[in-house]
XYZ file of C-alpha atoms in Angstrom:
502
model
C 19.875 15.610 -34.409
C 22.234 12.816 -35.435
C 22.831 10.050 -32.867
C 26.161 10.063 -31.064
C 28.242 7.490 -29.231
C 29.674 4.150 -30.363
C 26.226 2.691 -31.124
C 25.663 5.298 -33.811
C 28.348 3.692 -35.943
C 27.279 0.045 -35.655
C 26.225 -1.318 -39.013
C 23.589 -4.035 -39.349
C 24.926 -7.495 -40.149
C 23.385 -10.479 -41.874
C 24.103 -14.143 -42.507
C 25.044 -15.063 -46.060
C 25.732 -18.435 -47.648
C 29.154 -20.065 -47.513
C 29.360 -19.854 -51.292
C 32.416 -20.885 -53.272
C 34.796 -21.771 -50.443
C 37.093 -24.849 -50.278
C 35.444 -25.893 -47.004
C 32.334 -26.897 -48.927
C 34.168 -29.720 -50.711
C 35.342 -31.438 -47.503
C 32.773 -30.360 -44.907
C 30.554 -33.440 -44.875
C 33.257 -36.081 -45.353
C 36.184 -34.694 -43.365
C 35.928 -31.459 -41.417
C 32.410 -31.823 -40.023
C 32.961 -35.382 -38.707
C 36.348 -34.368 -37.237
C 34.773 -31.490 -35.317
C 31.924 -33.715 -34.128
C 34.323 -36.430 -32.923
C 36.441 -33.901 -31.043
C 33.457 -32.261 -29.349
C 31.999 -35.608 -28.303
C 35.335 -36.560 -26.720
C 35.202 -33.283 -24.803
C 31.648 -34.229 -23.679
C 30.199 -31.170 -25.370
C 26.467 -31.663 -26.077
C 26.460 -30.513 -29.684
C 23.098 -29.867 -31.338
C 24.149 -28.201 -34.606
C 27.301 -27.797 -36.700
C 27.069 -25.354 -39.576
C 29.112 -22.869 -41.569
C 28.249 -19.594 -43.262
C 29.467 -16.020 -43.406
C 28.602 -12.853 -41.491
C 28.527 -9.749 -43.666
C 27.702 -6.080 -43.301
C 24.203 -5.729 -44.722
C 24.354 -4.452 -48.278
C 28.152 -4.628 -48.460
C 29.601 -5.487 -51.853
C 32.354 -8.110 -52.479
C 34.928 -9.261 -51.573
C 33.025 -11.796 -49.433
C 33.764 -11.829 -45.696
C 35.488 -14.836 -44.100
C 33.307 -17.764 -43.045
C 32.642 -19.002 -39.511
C 31.896 -22.438 -38.132
C 28.889 -22.266 -35.812
C 28.694 -24.830 -33.021
C 25.275 -25.028 -31.368
C 25.223 -26.616 -27.902
C 22.335 -27.540 -25.630
C 21.218 -24.880 -23.186
C 23.089 -24.781 -19.870
C 25.562 -27.552 -20.723
C 28.757 -25.546 -21.299
C 30.450 -23.006 -19.023
C 32.321 -19.990 -20.352
C 35.824 -21.419 -19.887
C 34.953 -24.849 -21.273
C 33.263 -23.115 -24.183
C 36.408 -21.127 -24.922
C 38.531 -24.288 -24.732
C 36.150 -26.110 -27.084
C 36.217 -23.227 -29.567
C 40.036 -23.175 -29.545
C 40.098 -26.946 -30.066
C 37.778 -26.647 -33.066
C 39.861 -23.801 -34.413
C 43.023 -25.930 -34.222
C 41.315 -28.679 -36.246
C 40.361 -26.157 -38.918
C 43.928 -24.832 -39.103
C 45.250 -28.389 -39.289
C 42.943 -29.014 -42.257
C 44.275 -25.909 -43.996
C 41.472 -23.471 -43.122
C 43.232 -20.794 -41.117
C 40.767 -18.136 -42.336
C 37.817 -19.719 -40.491
C 36.939 -18.887 -36.894
C 34.513 -20.608 -34.510
C 31.395 -19.330 -32.752
C 29.820 -21.437 -30.002
C 26.266 -20.594 -28.994
C 23.305 -22.202 -27.241
C 20.867 -23.845 -29.609
C 18.478 -26.784 -29.764
C 17.771 -28.477 -33.075
C 14.038 -28.405 -33.694
C 12.288 -30.463 -36.331
C 9.458 -28.398 -37.764
C 6.117 -30.046 -37.188
C 3.587 -29.471 -39.906
C 0.256 -31.077 -40.615
C 0.427 -33.916 -43.105
C -0.387 -33.589 -46.756
C -3.200 -35.925 -47.787
C -1.620 -39.232 -48.790
C -2.303 -41.012 -52.066
C -4.931 -43.735 -51.882
C -2.340 -46.487 -52.421
C -0.625 -45.495 -49.175
C -1.803 -47.782 -46.323
C -2.096 -44.818 -43.932
C -4.127 -42.658 -46.343
C -7.382 -42.846 -44.380
C -6.147 -43.232 -40.832
C -3.827 -40.207 -41.013
C -6.568 -37.966 -42.453
C -7.334 -36.310 -39.053
C -3.733 -35.039 -39.038
C -3.867 -33.724 -42.607
C -4.754 -30.327 -44.052
C -8.007 -31.512 -45.663
C -11.360 -30.186 -44.432
C -12.691 -31.419 -41.113
C -9.730 -30.385 -38.958
C -10.461 -30.827 -35.255
C -9.779 -27.539 -33.435
C -10.156 -26.031 -29.974
C -9.003 -23.017 -27.957
C -5.446 -23.634 -26.764
C -6.529 -22.639 -23.257
C -9.521 -25.024 -23.237
C -8.542 -28.241 -25.043
C -11.662 -29.957 -23.700
C -13.907 -27.768 -25.906
C -13.691 -29.148 -29.430
C -15.096 -28.110 -32.768
C -14.221 -28.236 -36.453
C -12.426 -25.911 -38.832
C -14.777 -24.916 -41.653
C -12.793 -23.936 -44.721
C -9.636 -22.093 -45.709
C -9.574 -18.771 -47.498
C -7.242 -15.991 -48.564
C -7.777 -12.296 -47.952
C -6.962 -10.520 -51.194
C -5.491 -7.644 -49.161
C -3.010 -10.019 -47.481
C -1.623 -12.281 -50.207
C 0.062 -15.475 -49.091
C -1.583 -15.565 -45.655
C -3.932 -18.503 -45.084
C -7.030 -18.152 -42.907
C -9.560 -20.630 -41.535
C -13.237 -19.851 -40.922
C -15.116 -21.599 -38.133
C -17.985 -20.977 -35.711
C -17.284 -18.430 -32.966
C -18.746 -20.577 -30.200
C -16.062 -23.197 -30.909
C -13.374 -20.745 -29.750
C -15.324 -18.409 -27.416
C -17.581 -20.045 -24.826
C -20.931 -18.178 -25.076
C -21.735 -18.492 -21.360
C -18.247 -17.968 -19.936
C -16.853 -15.100 -22.005
C -18.139 -11.657 -22.819
C -19.979 -11.602 -26.112
C -18.161 -8.745 -27.787
C -16.094 -8.037 -30.877
C -12.650 -9.610 -30.873
C -10.131 -8.119 -33.263
C -6.458 -8.963 -32.934
C -4.001 -6.132 -33.469
C -0.373 -7.161 -33.540
C 2.170 -4.985 -31.805
C -0.059 -3.427 -29.144
C 0.640 -5.953 -26.403
C -2.642 -7.786 -26.923
C -2.436 -11.476 -26.067
C -3.111 -13.744 -29.030
C -5.968 -16.239 -28.691
C -4.159 -19.306 -29.909
C -5.960 -22.148 -31.618
C -4.916 -25.770 -31.335
C -5.755 -28.668 -33.580
C -7.090 -31.652 -31.648
C -8.026 -31.307 -28.026
C -6.985 -33.978 -25.562
C -9.940 -36.276 -26.254
C -9.581 -36.051 -30.042
C -5.857 -36.766 -29.882
C -6.347 -39.822 -27.680
C -9.178 -41.027 -29.911
C -7.007 -40.808 -33.025
C -4.063 -42.551 -31.343
C -6.347 -45.387 -30.238
C -7.661 -45.687 -33.789
C -4.112 -46.169 -35.079
C -3.374 -48.702 -32.329
C -6.544 -50.559 -33.269
C -5.470 -50.598 -36.920
C -2.107 -52.082 -35.918
C -3.888 -54.771 -33.922
C -6.200 -55.457 -36.842
C -3.299 -56.067 -39.205
C -1.715 -58.425 -36.681
C -4.951 -60.433 -36.592
C -4.884 -60.628 -40.388
C -1.271 -61.834 -40.358
C -2.055 -64.496 -37.746
C -5.027 -65.730 -39.778
C -2.944 -65.819 -42.960
C -0.373 -67.990 -41.193
C -3.107 -70.471 -40.238
C -4.414 -70.348 -43.790
C -0.936 -71.184 -45.077
C -0.734 -74.175 -42.749
C -4.123 -75.420 -43.958
C -2.936 -75.138 -47.560
C -0.569 -78.043 -46.930
C -3.563 -80.375 -46.841
C -4.870 -79.322 -50.254
C -4.189 -80.696 -53.709
C -1.084 -79.282 -55.376
C -2.851 -76.819 -57.680
C -5.180 -75.485 -54.992
C -2.356 -75.384 -52.461
C -0.265 -73.273 -54.815
C -3.159 -70.872 -55.408
C -3.584 -70.478 -51.653
C 0.137 -69.922 -51.096
C 0.237 -67.210 -53.763
C -2.820 -65.474 -52.304
C -1.496 -65.751 -48.738
C 1.913 -64.454 -49.789
C 0.344 -61.391 -51.370
C -1.829 -60.818 -48.315
C 1.142 -61.169 -45.962
C 3.124 -58.579 -47.906
C 0.227 -56.109 -47.823
C -0.616 -56.675 -44.140
C 3.014 -56.456 -43.031
C 3.552 -53.264 -45.005
C 0.363 -51.763 -43.571
C 1.271 -52.667 -39.992
C 4.752 -51.190 -40.421
C 3.269 -47.990 -41.859
C 0.702 -47.737 -39.040
C 3.382 -48.199 -36.384
C 5.570 -45.522 -37.948
C 2.586 -43.174 -38.114
C 1.797 -43.774 -34.442
C 5.411 -43.118 -33.458
C 5.477 -39.915 -35.509
C 2.141 -38.709 -34.147
C 3.189 -39.246 -30.535
C 6.605 -37.669 -31.090
C 5.288 -34.649 -32.967
C 1.879 -33.987 -31.444
C 1.641 -35.414 -27.916
C 2.780 -32.104 -26.413
C -0.175 -29.736 -26.733
C 2.010 -26.724 -27.481
C 3.172 -28.461 -30.657
C -0.428 -28.553 -31.884
C -0.904 -24.767 -32.009
C -1.922 -23.972 -35.597
C -2.684 -20.258 -35.427
C -4.550 -17.503 -33.612
C -7.911 -15.769 -33.874
C -7.769 -12.510 -35.814
C -11.449 -11.549 -35.954
C -14.741 -12.616 -34.423
C -17.821 -10.423 -34.036
C -20.169 -11.095 -31.123
C -22.755 -13.805 -31.624
C -25.905 -12.085 -32.841
C -29.325 -13.506 -33.586
C -31.426 -12.302 -36.509
C -28.446 -10.333 -37.829
C -28.711 -7.818 -40.666
C -30.221 -4.522 -41.723
C -33.426 -6.152 -42.891
C -33.210 -8.835 -40.271
C -35.663 -11.653 -40.053
C -37.910 -10.301 -42.801
C -35.126 -9.690 -45.326
C -32.271 -11.563 -46.961
C -30.295 -11.639 -43.720
C -31.615 -12.692 -40.337
C -29.131 -15.543 -39.822
C -27.220 -16.260 -36.635
C -23.947 -14.332 -36.783
C -21.612 -16.959 -35.316
C -18.177 -17.070 -36.921
C -14.488 -16.510 -36.277
C -11.391 -16.116 -38.439
C -8.151 -17.911 -37.579
C -4.818 -16.984 -39.134
C -2.894 -20.195 -39.829
C 0.815 -20.303 -39.026
C 2.888 -21.159 -42.130
C 4.955 -23.572 -40.017
C 1.810 -25.741 -39.817
C 0.243 -25.308 -43.254
C 2.203 -24.028 -46.224
C 2.702 -24.636 -49.917
C 4.263 -28.086 -49.485
C 1.480 -29.677 -47.401
C -1.589 -27.641 -48.381
C -4.034 -29.270 -50.790
C -6.763 -26.624 -50.818
C -10.362 -26.883 -49.661
C -10.850 -30.594 -50.216
C -13.000 -33.096 -48.370
C -11.426 -36.530 -48.003
C -14.088 -39.100 -48.929
C -11.907 -42.145 -48.362
C -13.530 -43.276 -45.112
C -16.610 -44.501 -47.020
C -16.465 -46.968 -49.915
C -16.993 -45.532 -53.394
C -20.152 -47.501 -54.182
C -21.684 -46.876 -50.767
C -21.102 -43.117 -50.749
C -22.329 -42.791 -54.323
C -25.554 -44.615 -53.437
C -26.031 -42.259 -50.484
C -25.749 -39.281 -52.801
C -28.273 -40.894 -55.207
C -31.024 -42.211 -52.929
C -33.536 -42.332 -55.790
C -33.080 -43.872 -59.280
C -34.349 -40.657 -60.877
C -31.446 -38.631 -59.508
C -29.263 -36.832 -61.977
C -25.661 -37.999 -62.169
C -24.214 -34.863 -60.572
C -21.988 -36.355 -57.885
C -18.815 -37.987 -59.160
C -16.482 -39.706 -56.732
C -13.070 -38.107 -57.460
C -10.240 -40.318 -58.628
C -7.983 -39.216 -55.782
C -10.929 -39.368 -53.283
C -10.424 -35.629 -52.484
C -13.562 -33.642 -53.302
C -12.435 -30.078 -53.992
C -15.124 -27.473 -53.604
C -15.785 -24.773 -56.149
C -18.201 -21.897 -55.794
C -21.227 -21.460 -53.579
C -24.868 -22.513 -53.618
C -27.074 -19.417 -54.059
C -29.651 -19.025 -51.300
C -32.513 -19.129 -53.787
C -31.295 -22.418 -55.221
C -31.175 -23.987 -51.771
C -34.929 -23.572 -51.532
C -36.002 -23.854 -55.183
C -34.603 -27.239 -55.965
C -34.258 -29.127 -59.214
C -37.463 -31.193 -59.518
C -35.507 -33.997 -61.213
C -33.411 -34.630 -58.096
C -35.308 -36.887 -55.685
C -34.625 -38.540 -52.352
C -35.858 -41.947 -51.173
C -39.256 -40.384 -50.361
C -39.525 -39.068 -53.937
C -39.141 -35.497 -52.645
C -37.087 -32.820 -54.382
C -33.794 -32.535 -52.534
C -30.162 -31.439 -52.507
C -27.887 -34.048 -50.952
C -25.004 -32.541 -48.979
C -21.846 -33.745 -47.225
C -19.783 -32.645 -44.267
C -16.700 -33.954 -42.482
C -16.751 -33.131 -38.777
C -14.545 -33.663 -35.757
C -17.027 -35.989 -34.027
C -19.242 -37.745 -36.573
C -16.719 -37.620 -39.439
C -18.028 -37.903 -43.017
C -21.826 -37.886 -43.294
C -24.471 -37.250 -45.945
C -27.745 -35.403 -45.374
C -30.667 -33.744 -47.132
C -30.973 -29.984 -47.424
C -34.437 -28.922 -46.337
C -36.495 -26.791 -48.729
C -37.181 -24.017 -46.218
C -35.070 -22.222 -43.656
C -35.545 -23.260 -40.064
C -36.515 -20.542 -37.596
C -34.655 -20.914 -34.334
C -34.870 -19.061 -31.046
C -31.813 -19.142 -28.829
C -31.316 -18.067 -25.233
C -27.910 -17.444 -23.669
C -26.327 -15.394 -20.878
C -29.767 -14.813 -19.386
C -30.856 -12.672 -22.345
C -34.344 -12.857 -23.872
C -34.560 -15.221 -26.813
C -34.545 -14.001 -30.393
C -35.539 -15.713 -33.621
C -33.058 -16.387 -36.442
C -33.079 -18.129 -39.791
C -31.024 -21.271 -40.337
C -30.420 -23.509 -43.312
C -31.581 -26.942 -42.182
C -30.052 -30.337 -42.999
C -31.951 -33.531 -42.224
C -30.510 -37.035 -41.842
C -30.053 -38.997 -45.048
C -32.859 -41.344 -43.998
C -34.438 -42.806 -40.865
C -31.665 -45.367 -40.427
C -28.610 -43.285 -41.284
C -28.212 -41.575 -37.925
C -27.826 -37.822 -37.391
C -26.012 -35.629 -39.877
C -23.947 -34.076 -37.083
C -23.070 -34.280 -33.404
C -21.511 -32.113 -30.712
C -18.011 -31.181 -31.808
C -18.958 -30.832 -35.483
C -19.709 -27.100 -35.182
C -17.805 -25.106 -37.770
C -17.777 -27.877 -40.395
C -18.217 -26.868 -44.020
C -21.313 -28.293 -45.724
C -21.082 -28.834 -49.491
C -23.362 -30.254 -52.163
C -22.726 -33.039 -54.667
C -21.190 -30.745 -57.267
C -18.689 -29.333 -54.763
C -20.376 -26.026 -53.948
C -20.375 -24.648 -50.422
C -23.691 -24.247 -48.620
C -22.306 -22.820 -45.368
C -20.853 -23.812 -42.007
C -22.525 -25.895 -39.343
C -23.520 -23.952 -36.217
C -25.849 -26.206 -34.221
C -28.531 -28.846 -34.178
C -31.724 -30.134 -32.657
C -33.399 -33.497 -32.223
C -34.556 -35.764 -29.431
C -33.798 -38.886 -31.479
C -31.528 -39.794 -34.360
C -34.503 -39.958 -36.709
C -35.777 -36.481 -35.867
C -32.321 -34.912 -35.746
C -31.747 -31.761 -37.784
C -28.604 -29.705 -38.250
C -28.457 -25.931 -38.653
C -26.142 -24.233 -41.128
C -25.365 -20.551 -41.660
C -25.451 -19.647 -45.355
C -22.102 -19.181 -47.095
C -23.509 -16.153 -48.905
C -24.302 -14.474 -45.595
C -20.827 -15.319 -44.271
C -19.021 -13.896 -47.301
C -21.111 -10.751 -47.007
C -20.160 -10.426 -43.339
C -16.465 -10.912 -44.095
C -16.688 -8.206 -46.730
C -18.241 -5.851 -44.169
C -14.938 -6.094 -42.277
C -12.943 -5.398 -45.427
C -12.118 -9.054 -46.127
C -12.521 -9.971 -49.789
C -12.308 -13.724 -49.300
C -10.996 -16.120 -51.925
C -12.478 -19.441 -50.799
C -10.674 -21.462 -53.459
C -7.035 -21.122 -52.359
C -4.401 -23.330 -53.969
C -0.911 -24.314 -52.780
C 0.620 -21.946 -55.333
C -1.151 -19.044 -53.603
C 0.845 -19.509 -50.387
């Protein structure tokens, strides 16, 4: 039966561009400023002035007449005052020769889209200090409802069945508290009224920590400037040639320190303005997370599986990470000097030259480390104890960039939670780089991606053990197991996404 009544004949409308209209030539210089001046005199709180057309969807030319849209702040304009303001704007348009344009006043608030930062070039003074707010690996995340529980985003991937949609893999226990929530499958289905489990980048503690780091950097540059001023004064007591050398060096240092301090202050202002409100830090929502299982798999502990099944998938909102700010799965190595990090990756002179510090400091990962290779290592690669080893890196929310040694056997762990009997699982084990390097990971690093020196993924960090820093060991779930588990849910993951893919 065909619908009846007036509604049956309403045709859908759409906004279309202003196009080739004379208003375009004088909008910015004449008409727009005139409207703004008039509205300000009328004490109208304008948020947006714009012009485009409203057309019947699919309708062919001639083009419909344009409108001027006046956005005003919510609750600031009554109906009668709004009508008067619209008529006043209309009279200005007619006066300027645009009697075909009408005015629409509506409530609107201009919002500046807040997106994570793209990794800055190394020459930029803020390159390292803004890294926690960038899209590189090591993103601090937490449940939006529990910002005091922090972890780390592992790596980004694309589902070949959903092109253009970016996902993030992390550990389930980062987003679902094992002892406070039911350990059951979570699968988000849009459109059925199910509440989304939103994910936020940076909990309260992480945000405050990063802001204090920027403040400290500002203070550090001020100390440098003060010292350079004293150095310049002391140069007056030197011989002419030496004094000139000092003045040149101080001048260069002053320029660099002043530029750095200005950049740090701007970054701090931007960070506080954009990210202080927790709601602004929502980056996506959980789409899939199976219950945490120990010794998972058909063959279990005695087969190729038997790992701890502890992972979750987060769909990233394109307003936060998109083509313009995404750099792919890269680990920013800039927090450690080139020579120092390289020596960490080559603890023994016999090591092969596999690790190369990238020119842009962003180590992009490619491929995965096969399970067999993790435990049948190249005999030519040695650590400081002359043992065969694979050196690996991770960038975590708490301990940042660290280097460790992949153990040659899987660890066997038994975990107890929710009052259930313990069960044994396999774990890839990472040991500290040496006895003085400190632990490879700390609380809050769960979910971090672990990669080797030739940029292959080993897995994601799920836990650790150790009474002291020296005896510390970190547990990692194999990337091969994780990809297999994703595939079991119909997700054919591309773990090498590029900006062009979004």
